[in-house]
Amino acid sequence: MGDREDTLRFLDFDGVLCDSLPECYAVSRTAYWTGFLGLPEPPASVPEEAEFARMRPLIRRGADYLLLHLAMREGLRLVSQGDFDALAAREAERDGLFHDLFYQARSDLLRRDPERWFALNPLYPGIREILLRNRANRAVLILSTKEAPFILAILRHHGVEWEADRVLCSGKESKLRFIDRILSERGARGAVFVDDQVDHFQGPSEHPVRRVLADWGYVRPEWIESGTFETVSLSRLPELLPA
Ligand SMILES: [Mg+2]
């Protein structure tokens, strides 16, 4: 298949292809305690990691993970997207700093202990095979808020040589707007967009974009239970892809 394809497939990375929660917990913890507070990092605890995991579905990008630590330190129990957004608005002026501290801590860990870093970033079962089957299909793209070099490093570690121009980072731009732009640029008709954060599904789109919630990712139970969104299980993900 060539460059021109009617329907593009956009796959989120964290919580769809990669079970990155352990890495994001470790990295954001260091960034928050050492980088932001300037304090020694306390020993990690099982209840803290469980609370971090409970709030994980609410984040959209790397900087947001520091807000989860901030919430835990203040005893704030974030339940809804609205709870999270209120805290993010309160701390808006720290967004750039939190982003830098998060990526600094990530780069440090990768450089200092690559073996541990890769171990903290496993792919979900079967994902490696799905990516290998679609390796040559330029209609299949990875769309993440994560910076692309880290995604490419994880894929390479798992033996998946994926073209660098097929890992797209939306940064702070809305993913739907980003998808619209790519569809226009490539003259594609529409898209299938698989993500685990329903906030990325909100808003208008100039193209038909089928939005599918990955039910194995970092999802809140009510996102599934509401029946508002089409969902897909990991075992049925291949049905949404060309190969
Ligand atoms: Mg995700």
PDB file of C-alpha atoms and ligand atoms in Angstrom:
ATOM      1  CA  MET A   1       0.000   0.000   0.000  1.00  0.00           C
ATOM      2  CA  GLY A   2       1.223   3.473  -0.780  1.00  0.00           C
ATOM      3  CA  ASP A   3       1.180   6.798   0.962  1.00  0.00           C
ATOM      4  CA  ARG A   4      -2.339   7.575  -0.152  1.00  0.00           C
ATOM      5  CA  GLU A   5      -4.855   5.742   1.946  1.00  0.00           C
ATOM      6  CA  ASP A   6      -8.548   6.462   2.434  1.00  0.00           C
ATOM      7  CA  THR A   7      -8.745   5.712   6.124  1.00  0.00           C
ATOM      8  CA  LEU A   8      -5.853   6.454   8.447  1.00  0.00           C
ATOM      9  CA  ARG A   9      -5.506   4.619  11.756  1.00  0.00           C
ATOM     10  CA  PHE A  10      -4.269   6.603  14.747  1.00  0.00           C
ATOM     11  CA  LEU A  11      -3.156   4.564  17.748  1.00  0.00           C
ATOM     12  CA  ASP A  12      -2.416   6.160  21.094  1.00  0.00           C
ATOM     13  CA  PHE A  13       0.764   4.894  22.751  1.00  0.00           C
ATOM     14  CA  ASP A  14       0.493   4.983  26.569  1.00  0.00           C
ATOM     15  CA  GLY A  15      -2.370   2.802  27.731  1.00  0.00           C
ATOM     16  CA  VAL A  16      -2.997   1.411  24.238  1.00  0.00           C
ATOM     17  CA  LEU A  17       0.313   0.018  22.958  1.00  0.00           C
ATOM     18  CA  CYS A  18       2.521   0.422  26.030  1.00  0.00           C
ATOM     19  CA  ASP A  19       1.717  -0.225  29.680  1.00  0.00           C
ATOM     20  CA  SER A  20       3.796   2.745  30.783  1.00  0.00           C
ATOM     21  CA  LEU A  21       2.230   3.351  34.196  1.00  0.00           C
ATOM     22  CA  PRO A  22       5.181   1.907  36.167  1.00  0.00           C
ATOM     23  CA  GLU A  23       7.622   4.164  34.323  1.00  0.00           C
ATOM     24  CA  CYS A  24       5.439   7.251  34.603  1.00  0.00           C
ATOM     25  CA  TYR A  25       4.984   6.629  38.333  1.00  0.00           C
ATOM     26  CA  ALA A  26       8.734   6.285  38.931  1.00  0.00           C
ATOM     27  CA  VAL A  27       9.764   9.191  36.725  1.00  0.00           C
ATOM     28  CA  SER A  28       7.108  11.668  37.867  1.00  0.00           C
ATOM     29  CA  ARG A  29       7.814  10.812  41.515  1.00  0.00           C
ATOM     30  CA  THR A  30      11.484  11.734  41.092  1.00  0.00           C
ATOM     31  CA  ALA A  31      10.537  14.842  39.114  1.00  0.00           C
ATOM     32  CA  TYR A  32       8.089  15.996  41.789  1.00  0.00           C
ATOM     33  CA  TRP A  33      10.113  15.287  44.935  1.00  0.00           C
ATOM     34  CA  THR A  34      13.674  15.897  43.800  1.00  0.00           C
ATOM     35  CA  GLY A  35      13.106  18.271  40.904  1.00  0.00           C
ATOM     36  CA  PHE A  36      10.197  20.380  42.097  1.00  0.00           C
ATOM     37  CA  LEU A  37      10.236  20.207  45.913  1.00  0.00           C
ATOM     38  CA  GLY A  38      14.009  19.804  46.194  1.00  0.00           C
ATOM     39  CA  LEU A  39      13.504  17.115  48.841  1.00  0.00           C
ATOM     40  CA  PRO A  40      14.826  13.564  49.078  1.00  0.00           C
ATOM     41  CA  GLU A  41      12.418  11.164  47.402  1.00  0.00           C
ATOM     42  CA  PRO A  42      10.604   9.128  50.085  1.00  0.00           C
ATOM     43  CA  PRO A  43      10.357   5.363  49.643  1.00  0.00           C
ATOM     44  CA  ALA A  44       7.625   4.353  47.215  1.00  0.00           C
ATOM     45  CA  SER A  45       4.601   2.663  48.730  1.00  0.00           C
ATOM     46  CA  VAL A  46       1.979   0.261  47.426  1.00  0.00           C
ATOM     47  CA  PRO A  47      -1.011   2.392  48.555  1.00  0.00           C
ATOM     48  CA  GLU A  48       0.520   5.469  46.927  1.00  0.00           C
ATOM     49  CA  GLU A  49       1.059   3.674  43.636  1.00  0.00           C
ATOM     50  CA  ALA A  50      -2.533   2.374  43.805  1.00  0.00           C
ATOM     51  CA  GLU A  51      -3.851   5.917  44.308  1.00  0.00           C
ATOM     52  CA  PHE A  52      -1.640   7.162  41.452  1.00  0.00           C
ATOM     53  CA  ALA A  53      -3.036   4.393  39.221  1.00  0.00           C
ATOM     54  CA  ARG A  54      -6.606   5.267  40.232  1.00  0.00           C
ATOM     55  CA  MET A  55      -6.116   8.885  39.118  1.00  0.00           C
ATOM     56  CA  ARG A  56      -4.008   8.009  36.060  1.00  0.00           C
ATOM     57  CA  PRO A  57      -6.933   8.000  33.568  1.00  0.00           C
ATOM     58  CA  LEU A  58      -7.414  11.740  34.123  1.00  0.00           C
ATOM     59  CA  ILE A  59      -4.036  12.885  32.781  1.00  0.00           C
ATOM     60  CA  ARG A  60      -3.408  13.939  29.178  1.00  0.00           C
ATOM     61  CA  ARG A  61       0.365  14.476  28.990  1.00  0.00           C
ATOM     62  CA  GLY A  62       3.631  14.052  30.895  1.00  0.00           C
ATOM     63  CA  ALA A  63       3.507  17.249  32.948  1.00  0.00           C
ATOM     64  CA  ASP A  64       0.125  16.168  34.359  1.00  0.00           C
ATOM     65  CA  TYR A  65       1.679  13.289  36.291  1.00  0.00           C
ATOM     66  CA  LEU A  66       3.283  15.779  38.679  1.00  0.00           C
ATOM     67  CA  LEU A  67      -0.174  17.092  39.486  1.00  0.00           C
ATOM     68  CA  LEU A  68      -1.133  13.617  40.708  1.00  0.00           C
ATOM     69  CA  HIS A  69       1.740  13.709  43.217  1.00  0.00           C
ATOM     70  CA  LEU A  70       0.813  17.233  44.196  1.00  0.00           C
ATOM     71  CA  ALA A  71      -2.783  16.116  44.759  1.00  0.00           C
ATOM     72  CA  MET A  72      -1.688  13.190  46.922  1.00  0.00           C
ATOM     73  CA  ARG A  73       0.592  15.421  48.991  1.00  0.00           C
ATOM     74  CA  GLU A  74      -2.294  17.845  49.577  1.00  0.00           C
ATOM     75  CA  GLY A  75      -4.721  15.020  50.324  1.00  0.00           C
ATOM     76  CA  LEU A  76      -6.876  15.895  47.294  1.00  0.00           C
ATOM     77  CA  ARG A  77      -8.809  12.937  45.957  1.00  0.00           C
ATOM     78  CA  LEU A  78      -9.362  13.559  42.248  1.00  0.00           C
ATOM     79  CA  VAL A  79     -12.296  11.553  40.930  1.00  0.00           C
ATOM     80  CA  SER A  80     -13.648  13.288  37.845  1.00  0.00           C
ATOM     81  CA  GLN A  81     -12.041  14.999  34.871  1.00  0.00           C
ATOM     82  CA  GLY A  82     -13.495  18.208  36.310  1.00  0.00           C
ATOM     83  CA  ASP A  83     -11.591  17.656  39.592  1.00  0.00           C
ATOM     84  CA  PHE A  84      -8.374  17.205  37.657  1.00  0.00           C
ATOM     85  CA  ASP A  85      -8.964  20.170  35.378  1.00  0.00           C
ATOM     86  CA  ALA A  86      -9.646  22.451  38.359  1.00  0.00           C
ATOM     87  CA  LEU A  87      -6.282  21.511  39.864  1.00  0.00           C
ATOM     88  CA  ALA A  88      -4.558  21.895  36.478  1.00  0.00           C
ATOM     89  CA  ALA A  89      -6.077  25.378  36.120  1.00  0.00           C
ATOM     90  CA  ARG A  90      -4.911  26.317  39.635  1.00  0.00           C
ATOM     91  CA  GLU A  91      -1.365  25.184  38.778  1.00  0.00           C
ATOM     92  CA  ALA A  92      -1.398  26.347  35.150  1.00  0.00           C
ATOM     93  CA  GLU A  93       1.668  28.558  35.518  1.00  0.00           C
ATOM     94  CA  ARG A  94       3.732  25.494  36.515  1.00  0.00           C
ATOM     95  CA  ASP A  95       2.811  23.505  33.399  1.00  0.00           C
ATOM     96  CA  GLY A  96       6.015  24.318  31.502  1.00  0.00           C
ATOM     97  CA  LEU A  97       8.177  23.651  34.557  1.00  0.00           C
ATOM     98  CA  PHE A  98       6.419  20.341  35.253  1.00  0.00           C
ATOM     99  CA  HIS A  99       6.892  19.318  31.628  1.00  0.00           C
ATOM    100  CA  ASP A 100      10.615  20.069  31.757  1.00  0.00           C
ATOM    101  CA  LEU A 101      11.107  18.332  35.122  1.00  0.00           C
ATOM    102  CA  PHE A 102       9.214  15.249  33.928  1.00  0.00           C
ATOM    103  CA  TYR A 103      11.220  14.867  30.722  1.00  0.00           C
ATOM    104  CA  GLN A 104      14.473  15.614  32.553  1.00  0.00           C
ATOM    105  CA  ALA A 105      13.765  12.802  35.041  1.00  0.00           C
ATOM    106  CA  ARG A 106      12.797  10.473  32.186  1.00  0.00           C
ATOM    107  CA  SER A 107      15.985  11.217  30.231  1.00  0.00           C
ATOM    108  CA  ASP A 108      18.074  10.798  33.409  1.00  0.00           C
ATOM    109  CA  LEU A 109      16.603   7.378  34.191  1.00  0.00           C
ATOM    110  CA  LEU A 110      16.994   6.189  30.602  1.00  0.00           C
ATOM    111  CA  ARG A 111      20.627   7.302  30.566  1.00  0.00           C
ATOM    112  CA  ARG A 112      21.467   6.020  34.065  1.00  0.00           C
ATOM    113  CA  ASP A 113      19.665   2.682  33.975  1.00  0.00           C
ATOM    114  CA  PRO A 114      18.364   1.814  30.496  1.00  0.00           C
ATOM    115  CA  GLU A 115      17.648  -1.784  31.468  1.00  0.00           C
ATOM    116  CA  ARG A 116      15.298  -0.658  34.242  1.00  0.00           C
ATOM    117  CA  TRP A 117      13.745   2.015  32.028  1.00  0.00           C
ATOM    118  CA  PHE A 118      12.849  -0.469  29.301  1.00  0.00           C
ATOM    119  CA  ALA A 119      11.582  -2.983  31.884  1.00  0.00           C
ATOM    120  CA  LEU A 120       9.222  -0.298  33.199  1.00  0.00           C
ATOM    121  CA  ASN A 121       7.786   0.207  29.666  1.00  0.00           C
ATOM    122  CA  PRO A 122       6.358  -3.156  28.536  1.00  0.00           C
ATOM    123  CA  LEU A 123       4.120  -3.462  25.492  1.00  0.00           C
ATOM    124  CA  TYR A 124       0.693  -5.014  26.079  1.00  0.00           C
ATOM    125  CA  PRO A 125       0.385  -8.696  25.064  1.00  0.00           C
ATOM    126  CA  GLY A 126       0.131  -9.146  21.307  1.00  0.00           C
ATOM    127  CA  ILE A 127       0.985  -5.519  20.478  1.00  0.00           C
ATOM    128  CA  ARG A 128       4.452  -6.332  19.189  1.00  0.00           C
ATOM    129  CA  GLU A 129       2.960  -8.767  16.652  1.00  0.00           C
ATOM    130  CA  ILE A 130       0.248  -6.286  15.610  1.00  0.00           C
ATOM    131  CA  LEU A 131       2.855  -3.593  14.978  1.00  0.00           C
ATOM    132  CA  LEU A 132       5.117  -5.956  13.079  1.00  0.00           C
ATOM    133  CA  ARG A 133       2.215  -6.927  10.787  1.00  0.00           C
ATOM    134  CA  ASN A 134       1.466  -3.236  10.124  1.00  0.00           C
ATOM    135  CA  ARG A 135       5.069  -2.100   9.967  1.00  0.00           C
ATOM    136  CA  ALA A 136       5.019  -1.332   6.257  1.00  0.00           C
ATOM    137  CA  ASN A 137       1.546   0.213   6.187  1.00  0.00           C
ATOM    138  CA  ARG A 138       1.843   3.974   6.128  1.00  0.00           C
ATOM    139  CA  ALA A 139      -1.858   4.381   6.938  1.00  0.00           C
ATOM    140  CA  VAL A 140      -1.136   3.177  10.488  1.00  0.00           C
ATOM    141  CA  LEU A 141       0.203   5.938  12.717  1.00  0.00           C
ATOM    142  CA  ILE A 142       1.028   6.350  16.384  1.00  0.00           C
ATOM    143  CA  LEU A 143      -0.394   9.533  17.894  1.00  0.00           C
ATOM    144  CA  SER A 144       0.693  10.435  21.400  1.00  0.00           C
ATOM    145  CA  THR A 145       1.363  13.379  23.656  1.00  0.00           C
ATOM    146  CA  LYS A 146       4.647  11.636  24.492  1.00  0.00           C
ATOM    147  CA  GLU A 147       7.784  12.893  22.765  1.00  0.00           C
ATOM    148  CA  ALA A 148       8.493  10.661  19.766  1.00  0.00           C
ATOM    149  CA  PRO A 149      12.126   9.644  20.497  1.00  0.00           C
ATOM    150  CA  PHE A 150      11.035   7.796  23.652  1.00  0.00           C
ATOM    151  CA  ILE A 151       8.334   5.905  21.743  1.00  0.00           C
ATOM    152  CA  LEU A 152      10.783   4.925  19.008  1.00  0.00           C
ATOM    153  CA  ALA A 153      13.313   3.751  21.619  1.00  0.00           C
ATOM    154  CA  ILE A 154      10.729   1.507  23.305  1.00  0.00           C
ATOM    155  CA  LEU A 155       9.604   0.035  19.978  1.00  0.00           C
ATOM    156  CA  ARG A 156      13.189  -0.567  18.879  1.00  0.00           C
ATOM    157  CA  HIS A 157      13.894  -2.297  22.187  1.00  0.00           C
ATOM    158  CA  HIS A 158      11.063  -4.709  21.372  1.00  0.00           C
ATOM    159  CA  GLY A 159      12.408  -5.360  17.890  1.00  0.00           C
ATOM    160  CA  VAL A 160       9.902  -3.145  16.071  1.00  0.00           C
ATOM    161  CA  GLU A 161      11.573  -0.895  13.502  1.00  0.00           C
ATOM    162  CA  TRP A 162       8.885   1.743  13.002  1.00  0.00           C
ATOM    163  CA  GLU A 163       9.312   4.724  10.685  1.00  0.00           C
ATOM    164  CA  ALA A 164      10.012   7.897  12.650  1.00  0.00           C
ATOM    165  CA  ASP A 165       7.551   9.948  10.587  1.00  0.00           C
ATOM    166  CA  ARG A 166       4.741   7.617  11.689  1.00  0.00           C
ATOM    167  CA  VAL A 167       5.092   8.604  15.342  1.00  0.00           C
ATOM    168  CA  LEU A 168       3.245  11.867  15.796  1.00  0.00           C
ATOM    169  CA  CYS A 169       3.320  13.972  18.928  1.00  0.00           C
ATOM    170  CA  SER A 170       0.279  16.200  19.401  1.00  0.00           C
ATOM    171  CA  GLY A 171       1.876  18.054  22.328  1.00  0.00           C
ATOM    172  CA  LYS A 172      -0.679  20.450  23.741  1.00  0.00           C
ATOM    173  CA  GLU A 173      -2.777  20.600  20.580  1.00  0.00           C
ATOM    174  CA  SER A 174      -6.114  18.754  20.699  1.00  0.00           C
ATOM    175  CA  LYS A 175      -5.693  15.293  19.203  1.00  0.00           C
ATOM    176  CA  LEU A 176      -8.825  15.644  17.067  1.00  0.00           C
ATOM    177  CA  ARG A 177      -7.619  18.917  15.600  1.00  0.00           C
ATOM    178  CA  PHE A 178      -4.255  17.293  14.979  1.00  0.00           C
ATOM    179  CA  ILE A 179      -5.938  14.361  13.206  1.00  0.00           C
ATOM    180  CA  ASP A 180      -7.980  16.782  11.084  1.00  0.00           C
ATOM    181  CA  ARG A 181      -4.818  18.488   9.942  1.00  0.00           C
ATOM    182  CA  ILE A 182      -3.097  15.219   8.990  1.00  0.00           C
ATOM    183  CA  LEU A 183      -6.178  14.007   7.102  1.00  0.00           C
ATOM    184  CA  SER A 184      -6.287  17.247   5.110  1.00  0.00           C
ATOM    185  CA  GLU A 185      -2.560  17.143   4.380  1.00  0.00           C
ATOM    186  CA  ARG A 186      -2.710  13.578   3.124  1.00  0.00           C
ATOM    187  CA  GLY A 187      -6.029  13.889   1.336  1.00  0.00           C
ATOM    188  CA  ALA A 188      -7.483  11.017   3.360  1.00  0.00           C
ATOM    189  CA  ARG A 189     -11.210  10.580   3.782  1.00  0.00           C
ATOM    190  CA  GLY A 190     -11.428   9.712   7.465  1.00  0.00           C
ATOM    191  CA  ALA A 191      -9.809   7.996  10.394  1.00  0.00           C
ATOM    192  CA  VAL A 192     -10.105   5.387  13.092  1.00  0.00           C
ATOM    193  CA  PHE A 193      -8.742   6.777  16.349  1.00  0.00           C
ATOM    194  CA  VAL A 194      -8.023   4.424  19.246  1.00  0.00           C
ATOM    195  CA  ASP A 195      -7.281   6.054  22.609  1.00  0.00           C
ATOM    196  CA  ASP A 196      -7.850   5.392  26.307  1.00  0.00           C
ATOM    197  CA  GLN A 197      -8.601   8.991  27.397  1.00  0.00           C
ATOM    198  CA  VAL A 198     -12.140  10.021  26.416  1.00  0.00           C
ATOM    199  CA  ASP A 199     -11.250  13.690  26.733  1.00  0.00           C
ATOM    200  CA  HIS A 200      -9.307  13.317  23.472  1.00  0.00           C
ATOM    201  CA  PHE A 201     -12.591  12.309  21.784  1.00  0.00           C
ATOM    202  CA  GLN A 202     -14.356  15.559  22.661  1.00  0.00           C
ATOM    203  CA  GLY A 203     -14.986  18.302  20.149  1.00  0.00           C
ATOM    204  CA  PRO A 204     -15.854  18.706  16.507  1.00  0.00           C
ATOM    205  CA  SER A 205     -13.983  17.229  13.584  1.00  0.00           C
ATOM    206  CA  GLU A 206     -14.059  18.219   9.938  1.00  0.00           C
ATOM    207  CA  HIS A 207     -13.629  14.593   8.852  1.00  0.00           C
ATOM    208  CA  PRO A 208     -15.409  11.412   9.855  1.00  0.00           C
ATOM    209  CA  VAL A 209     -13.323  10.122  12.761  1.00  0.00           C
ATOM    210  CA  ARG A 210     -14.413   6.882  14.389  1.00  0.00           C
ATOM    211  CA  ARG A 211     -13.401   7.223  18.034  1.00  0.00           C
ATOM    212  CA  VAL A 212     -12.797   3.947  19.829  1.00  0.00           C
ATOM    213  CA  LEU A 213     -11.991   3.573  23.525  1.00  0.00           C
ATOM    214  CA  ALA A 214      -9.324   0.971  24.350  1.00  0.00           C
ATOM    215  CA  ASP A 215     -10.859  -0.862  27.291  1.00  0.00           C
ATOM    216  CA  TRP A 216      -7.539  -2.362  28.484  1.00  0.00           C
ATOM    217  CA  GLY A 217      -5.950   1.067  28.968  1.00  0.00           C
ATOM    218  CA  TYR A 218      -6.111   3.600  31.773  1.00  0.00           C
ATOM    219  CA  VAL A 219      -9.850   4.065  31.692  1.00  0.00           C
ATOM    220  CA  ARG A 220     -12.311   5.099  34.379  1.00  0.00           C
ATOM    221  CA  PRO A 221     -15.001   2.429  34.903  1.00  0.00           C
ATOM    222  CA  GLU A 222     -17.753   4.980  34.219  1.00  0.00           C
ATOM    223  CA  TRP A 223     -16.350   5.684  30.728  1.00  0.00           C
ATOM    224  CA  ILE A 224     -17.098   2.076  29.826  1.00  0.00           C
ATOM    225  CA  GLU A 225     -20.326   1.798  31.822  1.00  0.00           C
ATOM    226  CA  SER A 226     -21.853   4.978  30.355  1.00  0.00           C
ATOM    227  CA  GLY A 227     -22.081   3.344  26.942  1.00  0.00           C
ATOM    228  CA  THR A 228     -21.264   6.756  25.426  1.00  0.00           C
ATOM    229  CA  PHE A 229     -18.240   5.465  23.556  1.00  0.00           C
ATOM    230  CA  GLU A 230     -17.532   2.633  21.194  1.00  0.00           C
ATOM    231  CA  THR A 231     -15.044   0.367  22.942  1.00  0.00           C
ATOM    232  CA  VAL A 232     -12.625  -2.269  21.751  1.00  0.00           C
ATOM    233  CA  SER A 233     -10.871  -5.044  23.652  1.00  0.00           C
ATOM    234  CA  LEU A 234      -7.221  -5.863  23.152  1.00  0.00           C
ATOM    235  CA  SER A 235      -8.035  -9.162  21.457  1.00  0.00           C
ATOM    236  CA  ARG A 236     -10.244  -7.356  18.893  1.00  0.00           C
ATOM    237  CA  LEU A 237      -7.874  -4.473  18.159  1.00  0.00           C
ATOM    238  CA  PRO A 238      -6.557  -6.185  14.985  1.00  0.00           C
ATOM    239  CA  GLU A 239     -10.057  -5.927  13.478  1.00  0.00           C
ATOM    240  CA  LEU A 240      -9.650  -2.135  13.383  1.00  0.00           C
ATOM    241  CA  LEU A 241      -6.357  -2.349  11.507  1.00  0.00           C
ATOM    242  CA  PRO A 242      -5.559  -3.155   7.881  1.00  0.00           C
ATOM    243  CA  ALA A 243      -3.360  -6.167   8.759  1.00  0.00           C
TER     244      ALA A 243
HETATM  245 MG    MG B   1      -3.298   6.946  26.557  1.00  0.00          MG
END
